[in-house]
XYZ file of C-alpha atoms in Angstrom:
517
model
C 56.280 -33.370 -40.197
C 52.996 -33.081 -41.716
C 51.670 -31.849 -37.802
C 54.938 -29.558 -37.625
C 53.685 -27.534 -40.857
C 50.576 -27.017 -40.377
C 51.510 -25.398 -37.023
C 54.229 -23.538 -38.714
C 51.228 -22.465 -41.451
C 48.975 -21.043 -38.399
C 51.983 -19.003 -36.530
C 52.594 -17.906 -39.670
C 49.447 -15.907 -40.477
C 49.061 -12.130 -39.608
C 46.222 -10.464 -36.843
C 44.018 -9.161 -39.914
C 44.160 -12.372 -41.335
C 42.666 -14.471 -38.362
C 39.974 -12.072 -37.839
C 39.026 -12.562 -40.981
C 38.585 -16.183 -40.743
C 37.059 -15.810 -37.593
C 34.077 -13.905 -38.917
C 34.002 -15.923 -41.867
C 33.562 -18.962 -39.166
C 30.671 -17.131 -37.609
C 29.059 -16.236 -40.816
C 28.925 -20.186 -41.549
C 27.696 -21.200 -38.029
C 25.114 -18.521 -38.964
C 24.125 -20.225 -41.840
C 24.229 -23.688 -41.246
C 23.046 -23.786 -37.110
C 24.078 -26.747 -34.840
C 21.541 -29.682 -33.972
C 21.227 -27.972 -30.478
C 20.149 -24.279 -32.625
C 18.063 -26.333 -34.983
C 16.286 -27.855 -31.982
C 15.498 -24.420 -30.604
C 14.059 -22.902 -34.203
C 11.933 -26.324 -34.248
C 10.019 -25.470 -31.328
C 9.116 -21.866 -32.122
C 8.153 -22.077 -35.704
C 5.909 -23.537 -37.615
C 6.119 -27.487 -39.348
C 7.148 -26.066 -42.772
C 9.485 -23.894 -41.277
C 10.934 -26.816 -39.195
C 10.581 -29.893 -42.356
C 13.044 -26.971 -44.740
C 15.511 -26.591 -42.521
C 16.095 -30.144 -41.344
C 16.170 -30.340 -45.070
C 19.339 -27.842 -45.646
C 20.943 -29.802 -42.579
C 20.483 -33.243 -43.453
C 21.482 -32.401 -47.431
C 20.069 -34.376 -50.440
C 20.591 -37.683 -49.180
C 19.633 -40.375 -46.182
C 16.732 -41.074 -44.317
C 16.014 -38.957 -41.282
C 17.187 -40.322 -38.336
C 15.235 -41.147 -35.110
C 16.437 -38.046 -33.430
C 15.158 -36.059 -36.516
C 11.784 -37.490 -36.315
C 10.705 -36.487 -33.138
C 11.727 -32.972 -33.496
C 9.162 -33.092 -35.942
C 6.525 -33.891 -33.384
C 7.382 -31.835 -30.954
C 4.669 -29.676 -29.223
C 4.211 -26.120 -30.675
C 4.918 -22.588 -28.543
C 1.432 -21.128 -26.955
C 2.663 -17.771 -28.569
C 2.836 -18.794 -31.998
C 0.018 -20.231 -34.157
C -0.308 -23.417 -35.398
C -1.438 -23.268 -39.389
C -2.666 -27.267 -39.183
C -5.312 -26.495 -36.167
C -7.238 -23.697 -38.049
C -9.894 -23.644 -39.648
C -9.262 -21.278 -42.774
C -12.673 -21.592 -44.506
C -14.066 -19.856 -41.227
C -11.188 -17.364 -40.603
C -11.043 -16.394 -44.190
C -15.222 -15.763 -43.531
C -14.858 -13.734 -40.335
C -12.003 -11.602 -42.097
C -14.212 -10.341 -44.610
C -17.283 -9.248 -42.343
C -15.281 -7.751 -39.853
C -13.944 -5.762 -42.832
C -16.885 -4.472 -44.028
C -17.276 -0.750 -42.058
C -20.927 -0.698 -43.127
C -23.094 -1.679 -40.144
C -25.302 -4.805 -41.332
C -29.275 -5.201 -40.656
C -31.231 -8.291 -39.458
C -32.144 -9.602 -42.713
C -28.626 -9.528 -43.755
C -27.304 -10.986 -40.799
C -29.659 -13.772 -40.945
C -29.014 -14.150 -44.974
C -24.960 -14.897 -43.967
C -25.677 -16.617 -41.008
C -27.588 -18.957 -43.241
C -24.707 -19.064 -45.795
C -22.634 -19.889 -42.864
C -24.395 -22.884 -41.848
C -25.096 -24.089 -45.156
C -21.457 -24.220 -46.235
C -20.317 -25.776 -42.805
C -18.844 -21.956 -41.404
C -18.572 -20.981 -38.172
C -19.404 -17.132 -38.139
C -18.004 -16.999 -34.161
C -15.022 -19.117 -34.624
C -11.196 -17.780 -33.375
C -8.904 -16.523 -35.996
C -5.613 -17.961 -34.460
C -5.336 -21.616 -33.402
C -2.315 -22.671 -31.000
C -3.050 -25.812 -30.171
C -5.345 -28.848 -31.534
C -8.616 -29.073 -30.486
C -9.537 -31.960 -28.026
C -11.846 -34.364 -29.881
C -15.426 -34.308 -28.823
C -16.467 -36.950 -26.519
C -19.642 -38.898 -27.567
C -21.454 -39.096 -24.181
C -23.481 -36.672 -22.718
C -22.358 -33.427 -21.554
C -21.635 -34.439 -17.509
C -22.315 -31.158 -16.281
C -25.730 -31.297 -17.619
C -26.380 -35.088 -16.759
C -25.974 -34.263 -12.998
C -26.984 -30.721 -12.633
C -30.486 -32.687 -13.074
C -32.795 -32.508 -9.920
C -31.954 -36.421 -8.372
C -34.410 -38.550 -6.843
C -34.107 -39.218 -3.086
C -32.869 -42.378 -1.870
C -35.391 -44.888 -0.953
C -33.564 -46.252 2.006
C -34.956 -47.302 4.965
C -32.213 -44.637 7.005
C -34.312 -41.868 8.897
C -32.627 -39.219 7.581
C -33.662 -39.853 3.543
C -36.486 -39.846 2.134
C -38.694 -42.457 0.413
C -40.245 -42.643 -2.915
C -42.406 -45.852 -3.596
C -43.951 -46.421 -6.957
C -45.675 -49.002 -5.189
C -48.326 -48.711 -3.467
C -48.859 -49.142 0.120
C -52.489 -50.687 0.142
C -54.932 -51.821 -2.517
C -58.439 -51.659 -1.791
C -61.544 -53.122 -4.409
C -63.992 -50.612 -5.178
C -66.832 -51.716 -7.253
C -68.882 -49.656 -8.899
C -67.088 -46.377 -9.111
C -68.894 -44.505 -11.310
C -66.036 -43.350 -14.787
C -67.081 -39.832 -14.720
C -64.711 -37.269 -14.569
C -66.803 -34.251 -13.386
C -67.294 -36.206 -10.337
C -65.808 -36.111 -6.736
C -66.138 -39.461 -5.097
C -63.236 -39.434 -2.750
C -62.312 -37.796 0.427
C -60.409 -38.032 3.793
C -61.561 -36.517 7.013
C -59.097 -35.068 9.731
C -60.637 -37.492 11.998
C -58.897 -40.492 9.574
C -61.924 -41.668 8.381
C -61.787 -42.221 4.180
C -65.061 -41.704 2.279
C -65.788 -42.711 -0.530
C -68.939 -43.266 -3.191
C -69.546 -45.988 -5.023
C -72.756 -45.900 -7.539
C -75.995 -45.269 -5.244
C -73.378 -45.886 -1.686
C -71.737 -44.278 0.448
C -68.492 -46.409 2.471
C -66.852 -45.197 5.268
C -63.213 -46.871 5.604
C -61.880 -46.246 9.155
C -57.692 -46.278 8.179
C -56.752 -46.425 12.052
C -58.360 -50.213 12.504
C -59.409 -51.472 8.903
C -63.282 -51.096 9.916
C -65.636 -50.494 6.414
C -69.060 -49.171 7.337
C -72.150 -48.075 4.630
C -73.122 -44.704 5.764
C -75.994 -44.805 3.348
C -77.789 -46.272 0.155
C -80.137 -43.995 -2.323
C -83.013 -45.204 -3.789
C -84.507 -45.131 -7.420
C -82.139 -43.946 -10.358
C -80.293 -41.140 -8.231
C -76.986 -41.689 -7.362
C -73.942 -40.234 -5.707
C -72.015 -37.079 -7.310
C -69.961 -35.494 -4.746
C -68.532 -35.603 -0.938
C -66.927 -33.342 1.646
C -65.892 -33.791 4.583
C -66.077 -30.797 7.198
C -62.980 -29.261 8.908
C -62.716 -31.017 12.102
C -64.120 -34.541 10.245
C -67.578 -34.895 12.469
C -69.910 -34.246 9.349
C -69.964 -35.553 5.624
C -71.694 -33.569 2.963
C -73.305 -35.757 0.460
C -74.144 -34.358 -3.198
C -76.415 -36.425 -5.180
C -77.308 -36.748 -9.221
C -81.320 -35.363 -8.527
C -79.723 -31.646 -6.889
C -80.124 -32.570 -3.144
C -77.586 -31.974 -0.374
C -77.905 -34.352 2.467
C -75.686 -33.779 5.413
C -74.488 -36.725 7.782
C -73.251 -37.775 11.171
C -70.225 -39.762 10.659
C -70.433 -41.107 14.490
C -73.990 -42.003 14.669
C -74.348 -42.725 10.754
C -77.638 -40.501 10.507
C -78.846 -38.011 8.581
C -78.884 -34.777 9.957
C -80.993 -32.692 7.094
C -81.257 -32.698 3.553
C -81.133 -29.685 1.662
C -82.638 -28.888 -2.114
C -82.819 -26.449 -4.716
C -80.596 -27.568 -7.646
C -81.806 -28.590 -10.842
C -79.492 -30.873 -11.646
C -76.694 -33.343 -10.250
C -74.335 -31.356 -7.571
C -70.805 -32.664 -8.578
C -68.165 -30.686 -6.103
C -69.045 -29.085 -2.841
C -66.359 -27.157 -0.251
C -67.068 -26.051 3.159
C -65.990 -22.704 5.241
C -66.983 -23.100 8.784
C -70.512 -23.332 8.464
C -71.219 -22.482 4.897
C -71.693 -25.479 2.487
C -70.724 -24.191 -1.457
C -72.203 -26.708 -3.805
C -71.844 -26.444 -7.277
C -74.293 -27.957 -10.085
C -73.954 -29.008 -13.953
C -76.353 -26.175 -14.461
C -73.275 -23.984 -13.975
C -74.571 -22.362 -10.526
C -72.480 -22.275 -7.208
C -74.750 -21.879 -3.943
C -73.605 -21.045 -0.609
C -75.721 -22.752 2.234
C -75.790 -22.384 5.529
C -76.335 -25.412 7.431
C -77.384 -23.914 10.538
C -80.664 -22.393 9.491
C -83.730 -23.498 7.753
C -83.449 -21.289 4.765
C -80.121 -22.578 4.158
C -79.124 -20.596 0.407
C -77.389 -17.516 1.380
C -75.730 -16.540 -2.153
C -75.947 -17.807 -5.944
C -72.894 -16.903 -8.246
C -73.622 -17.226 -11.155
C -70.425 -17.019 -13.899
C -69.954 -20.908 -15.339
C -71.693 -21.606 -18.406
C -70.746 -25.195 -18.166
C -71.154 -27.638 -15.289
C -69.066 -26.506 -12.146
C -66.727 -29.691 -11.647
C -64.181 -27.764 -9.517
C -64.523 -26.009 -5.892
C -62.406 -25.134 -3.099
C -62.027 -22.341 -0.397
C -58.779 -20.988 0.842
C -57.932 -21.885 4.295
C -58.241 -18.405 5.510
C -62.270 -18.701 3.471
C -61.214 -14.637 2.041
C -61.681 -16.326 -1.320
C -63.369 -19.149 -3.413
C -61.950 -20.885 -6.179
C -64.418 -22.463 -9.075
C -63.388 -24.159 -12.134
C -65.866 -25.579 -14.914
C -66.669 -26.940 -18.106
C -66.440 -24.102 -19.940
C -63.146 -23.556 -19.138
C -63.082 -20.818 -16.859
C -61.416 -20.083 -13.535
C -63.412 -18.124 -11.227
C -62.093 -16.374 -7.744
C -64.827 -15.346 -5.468
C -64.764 -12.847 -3.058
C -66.423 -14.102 0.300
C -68.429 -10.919 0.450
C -69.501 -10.598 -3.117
C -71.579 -12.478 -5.888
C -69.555 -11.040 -8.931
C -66.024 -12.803 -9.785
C -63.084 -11.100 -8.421
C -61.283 -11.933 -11.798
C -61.532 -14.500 -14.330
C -58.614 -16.941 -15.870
C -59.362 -18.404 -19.461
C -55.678 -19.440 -20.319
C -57.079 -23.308 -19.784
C -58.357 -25.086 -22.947
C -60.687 -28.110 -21.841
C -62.537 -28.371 -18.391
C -60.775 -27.313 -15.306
C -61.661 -29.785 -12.043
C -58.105 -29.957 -10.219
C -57.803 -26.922 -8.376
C -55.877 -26.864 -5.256
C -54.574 -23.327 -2.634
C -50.681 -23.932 -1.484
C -50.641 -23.922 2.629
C -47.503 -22.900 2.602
C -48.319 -19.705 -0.026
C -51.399 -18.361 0.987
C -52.046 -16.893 -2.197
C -51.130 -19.022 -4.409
C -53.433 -21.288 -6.561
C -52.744 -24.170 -8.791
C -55.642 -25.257 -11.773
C -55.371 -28.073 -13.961
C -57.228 -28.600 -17.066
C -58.716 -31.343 -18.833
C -57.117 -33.567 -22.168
C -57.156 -30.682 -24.862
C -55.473 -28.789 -22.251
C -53.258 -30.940 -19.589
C -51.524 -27.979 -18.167
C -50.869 -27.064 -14.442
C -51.095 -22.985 -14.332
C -50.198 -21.176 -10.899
C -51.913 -18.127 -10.231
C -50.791 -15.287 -7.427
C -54.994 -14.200 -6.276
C -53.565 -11.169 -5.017
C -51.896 -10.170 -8.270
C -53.963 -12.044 -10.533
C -50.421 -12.781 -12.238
C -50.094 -16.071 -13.971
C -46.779 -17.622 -12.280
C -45.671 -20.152 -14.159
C -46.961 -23.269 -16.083
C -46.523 -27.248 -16.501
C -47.082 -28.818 -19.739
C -47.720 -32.801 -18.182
C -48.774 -34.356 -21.926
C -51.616 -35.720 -19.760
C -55.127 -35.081 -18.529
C -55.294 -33.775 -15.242
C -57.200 -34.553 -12.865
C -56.175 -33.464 -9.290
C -53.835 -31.572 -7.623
C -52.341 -32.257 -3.907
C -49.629 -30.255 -2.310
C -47.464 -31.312 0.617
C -48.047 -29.320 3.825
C -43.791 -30.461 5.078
C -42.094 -30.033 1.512
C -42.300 -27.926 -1.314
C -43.945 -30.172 -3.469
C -47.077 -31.026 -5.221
C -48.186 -34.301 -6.740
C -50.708 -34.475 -10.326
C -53.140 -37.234 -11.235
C -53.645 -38.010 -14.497
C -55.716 -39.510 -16.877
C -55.533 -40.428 -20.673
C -52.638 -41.238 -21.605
C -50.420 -42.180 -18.814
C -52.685 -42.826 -15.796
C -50.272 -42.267 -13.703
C -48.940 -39.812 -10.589
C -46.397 -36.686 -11.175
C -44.566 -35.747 -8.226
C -43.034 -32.217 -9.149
C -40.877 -29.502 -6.941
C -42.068 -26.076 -6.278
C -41.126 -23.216 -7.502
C -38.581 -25.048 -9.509
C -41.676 -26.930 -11.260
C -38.956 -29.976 -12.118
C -40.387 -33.265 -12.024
C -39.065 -35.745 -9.478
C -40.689 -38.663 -10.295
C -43.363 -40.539 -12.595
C -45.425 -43.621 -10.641
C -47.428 -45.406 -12.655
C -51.067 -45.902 -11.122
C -53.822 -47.520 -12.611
C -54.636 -49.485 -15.728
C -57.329 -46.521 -16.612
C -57.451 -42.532 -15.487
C -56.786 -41.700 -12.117
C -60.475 -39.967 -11.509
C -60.115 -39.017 -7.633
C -57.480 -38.255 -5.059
C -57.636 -36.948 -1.672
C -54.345 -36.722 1.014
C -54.665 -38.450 4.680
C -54.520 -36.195 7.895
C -51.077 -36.372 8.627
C -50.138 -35.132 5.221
C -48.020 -38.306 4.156
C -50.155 -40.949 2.208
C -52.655 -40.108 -1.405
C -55.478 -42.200 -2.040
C -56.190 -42.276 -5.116
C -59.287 -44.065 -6.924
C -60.073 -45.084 -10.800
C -62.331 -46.706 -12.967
C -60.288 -49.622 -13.091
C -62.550 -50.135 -9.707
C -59.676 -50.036 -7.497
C -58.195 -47.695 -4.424
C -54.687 -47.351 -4.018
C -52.660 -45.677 -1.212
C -49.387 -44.010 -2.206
C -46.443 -42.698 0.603
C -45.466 -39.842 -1.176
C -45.082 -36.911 1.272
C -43.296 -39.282 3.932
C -42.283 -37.525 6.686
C -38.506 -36.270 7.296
C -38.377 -37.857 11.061
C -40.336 -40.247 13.366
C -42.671 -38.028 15.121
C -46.145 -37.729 16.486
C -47.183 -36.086 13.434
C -46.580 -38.948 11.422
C -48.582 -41.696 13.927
C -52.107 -41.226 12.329
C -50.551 -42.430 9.118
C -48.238 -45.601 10.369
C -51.825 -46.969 11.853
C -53.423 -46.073 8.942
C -51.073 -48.026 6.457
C -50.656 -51.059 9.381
C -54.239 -52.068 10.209
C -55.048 -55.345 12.368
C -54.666 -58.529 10.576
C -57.594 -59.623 12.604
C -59.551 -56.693 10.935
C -58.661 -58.373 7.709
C -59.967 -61.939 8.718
C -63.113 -60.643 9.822
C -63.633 -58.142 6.323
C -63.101 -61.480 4.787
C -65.783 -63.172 6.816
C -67.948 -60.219 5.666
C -67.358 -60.324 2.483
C -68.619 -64.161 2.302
C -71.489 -63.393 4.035
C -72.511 -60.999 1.041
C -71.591 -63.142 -1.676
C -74.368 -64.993 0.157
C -76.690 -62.644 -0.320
C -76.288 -60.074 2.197
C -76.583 -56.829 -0.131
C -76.186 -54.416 2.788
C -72.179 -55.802 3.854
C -70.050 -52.850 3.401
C -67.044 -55.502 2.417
C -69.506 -56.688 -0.562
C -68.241 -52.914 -2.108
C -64.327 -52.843 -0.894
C -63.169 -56.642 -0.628
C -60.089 -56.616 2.222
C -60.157 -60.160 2.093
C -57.389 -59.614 -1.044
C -53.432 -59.301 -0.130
C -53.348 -55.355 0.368
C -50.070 -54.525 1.414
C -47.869 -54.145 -1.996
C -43.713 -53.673 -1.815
């Protein structure tokens, strides 16, 4: 019955009368939405927004449900901001000065930018946040961790490369003189290795192990410089009383002596026939070796002792670094400097032309200075520079990469290998227990000897070639001498501790284990 009236109650009512209640219907589902409406406002506005009305549809009382809890978490539109990632401090900041119509000057600009920073404002920031920031990860920034210049591998495969920071061979060398305006150490073309020790002079064949004594001086005098010529047949010998004797490395005789310094002759360079010595008195002569009067030309521009010297390979220009230091580029044809480079605060001795840049020079300076500077001689530009945080002491480049290696002396002692022109260091190799004095690079371009006053001689395969080839035979035998060569250096060696004076293995001991891994 109760079903029957209620029917009877609806058929009853007139067409004006259900429209009305079916607007009034709409009005409420207006006002109170559905879960499925409220689900859809939750995701475009904001979290107050969403928190008051889940209020008006829950009502005053219960705990939210489940349901109603993660609608609160849901994610926010991209269009619409979210209040809870800003930062207003920083928006409120960036409002105000991009108010201001008045065009600001530098000292203001640095006066807010200060204020900024002081009261933990970001003057840059974005206004409108729509999503959280990601938190910041506590490791270093990747992209700068591998965009680093990497080491090659030191595999034995033919196609890498290998970096040691061992060395090859060690070699005893007693009484080295610890003076670094000297130049002690050189390697011939013809891979023979000189080098002086106190009043000697030792000739260390690399191909077969052989050590020979080219020559002894007498009295106080001892020896300051050698140089090897071009095609390795002659060595130029520079001694502490100003002479210039000149040698036959096959025959081990002197050829002539030549004098006319006043004082010790500590770097000398050759050009074909023309011998450049240069003395502490500050003076650079050119001599020619082929005739009697052998001084051709005197520059005269160091006021300190000349400890630096080298000609370009094309001998257009000479290079001269000193005490005082200066760096000097000499025209072949002329006795004035063709320009002079004071950028270098202590005494400049490494100097050393790029073969693969003809005109391009790099000078190294002494321990108030330890920076590499690259010069373009055509220019006179200064390229670029390397601060190493160490006394330099020579410079090699590689004639098969684009790279150069530094010796060093107080503090680190130690070997830089750097690229060129990127000037990024590729590795550090630790030495000698005291400064790396001399260096000079073996024929085939691939091995560094280097000598210091810890009375040692060390052989380094830095530049190691890219592929087996010829061009890389000279310095295989070099580093892979006889074992019977050994024996009998060791036989020598007893036979001056004996008393024989005059055994060239007396003043580099082979009978020690050389090779090193």
């Amino acid at each position: 019955m109760a079903d029957h009236s209620i029917k009877s109650a609806q058929s009853s009512q007139t067409p004006h009368q259900s429209k009305a209640q079916s607007r009034q219907s709409k009005e409420e589902r207006h006002v109170n939405p559905t879960p499925r409406t409220m689900s859809k406002l939750s995701m475009g506005g904001s979290s107050a927004d969403v928190g008051s009305a889940s209020a008006g549809r829950v009502g005053a009382g219960g705990p939210p449900s489940p349901r109603q809890k993660k609608s609160k978490a849901s994610q926010y539109d991209r269009f619409i901001p979210n209040r809870a990632a800003m930062d207003m401090a920083s928006s409120q900041f960036n409002i105000a000065r991009s108010d201001s119509e008045q065009p600001l000057d530098g000292a203001t600009i640095a006066y807010h930018e200060e204020v900024a920073r002081a009261c933990g404002v970001s003057m840059n920031k974005r206004i409108l946040a729509f999503k959280e920031e990601a938190p910041a990860s506590e490791r270093d920034d990747l992209r700068q961790v591998y965009s680093r210049p990497a080491l090659k591998s030191t595999t034995s495969a033919n196609t890498r490369r290998r970096i040691l920071n061992t060395p090859e061979r060690v070699l005893d060398a007693p009484g080295l003189v610890d003076d670094y305006y000297l130049n002690l150490l050189d390697w011939s073309l013809g891979n023979m290795l000189a080098i002086g020790l106190d009043q000697s002079v030792y000739l260390w064949d690399a191909t077969s192990g052989d050590v020979n004594s080219l020559c002894q001086l007498e009295g106080d005098a001892y020896i300051a410089s050698l140089k090897w010529t071009a095609d390795g047949t002659f060595l130029a010998v520079g001694t502490s009383d100003g002479d210039v004797q000149i040698w036959d490395a096959e025959s081990q005789s002197k050829i002539r002596t030549m004098s006319g310094h006043q004082a010790r002759i500590g770097v000398m360079s050759w050009e074909r026939h023309v011998l450049s010595s240069g003395c502490r008195d500050g003076s650079i002569w050119n001599h020619d070796v082929r005739v009697a009067n052998h001084k051709t030309a005197e520059l005269v521009a160091h006021s300190g002792e000349v400890c630096g010297l080298t000609w370009r390979s094309d001998g257009a220009l000479l290079a001269s670094g000193g005490n005082d230091n200066l760096v000097n580029i000499w025209d072949a044809r002329s006795t004035v400097p063709k320009f002079t480079k004071t950028q270098h605060t202590a005494a400049v001795k490494a100097l050393a032309w790029s073969p693969l840049q003809l005109n391009l020079l790099a000078t190294g300076g002494g321990s108030y200075d330890r920076h590499v500077h690259f010069w373009n001689t055509t220019t006179t530009a200064r390229l670029n520079s390397i601060d190493t945080g160490s006394q330099v002491t020579s410079i090699q480049w590689s004639t098969e990469y684009r790279e150069l290696v530094t010796s060093h002396g107080f503090p680190y002692n130690h070997l830089a290998l750097w690229s060129y022109p990127s000037l990024s260091k590729i590795v550090d190799i630790p030495a000698h227990d005291t400064r790396v004095l001399h260096t000079s690079i073996s024929p085939d371009g691939q091995t560094v000897a280097t000598a210091a006053s810890d009375e040692s001689l060390k052989f380094w395969r830095v530049f190691e070639s890219r592929g087996k080839s010829a061009k890389s035979s000279k310095g295989d035998m070099a580093m892979a001498a006889p074992a019977s060569s050994g024996s009998a250096a060791a036989a020598s060696s007893g036979a001056a501790a004996n008393g024989s004076g005059s055994s060239a293995s007396s003043m580099l001991d082979l009978s020690r284990p050389t090779f090193i891994r």
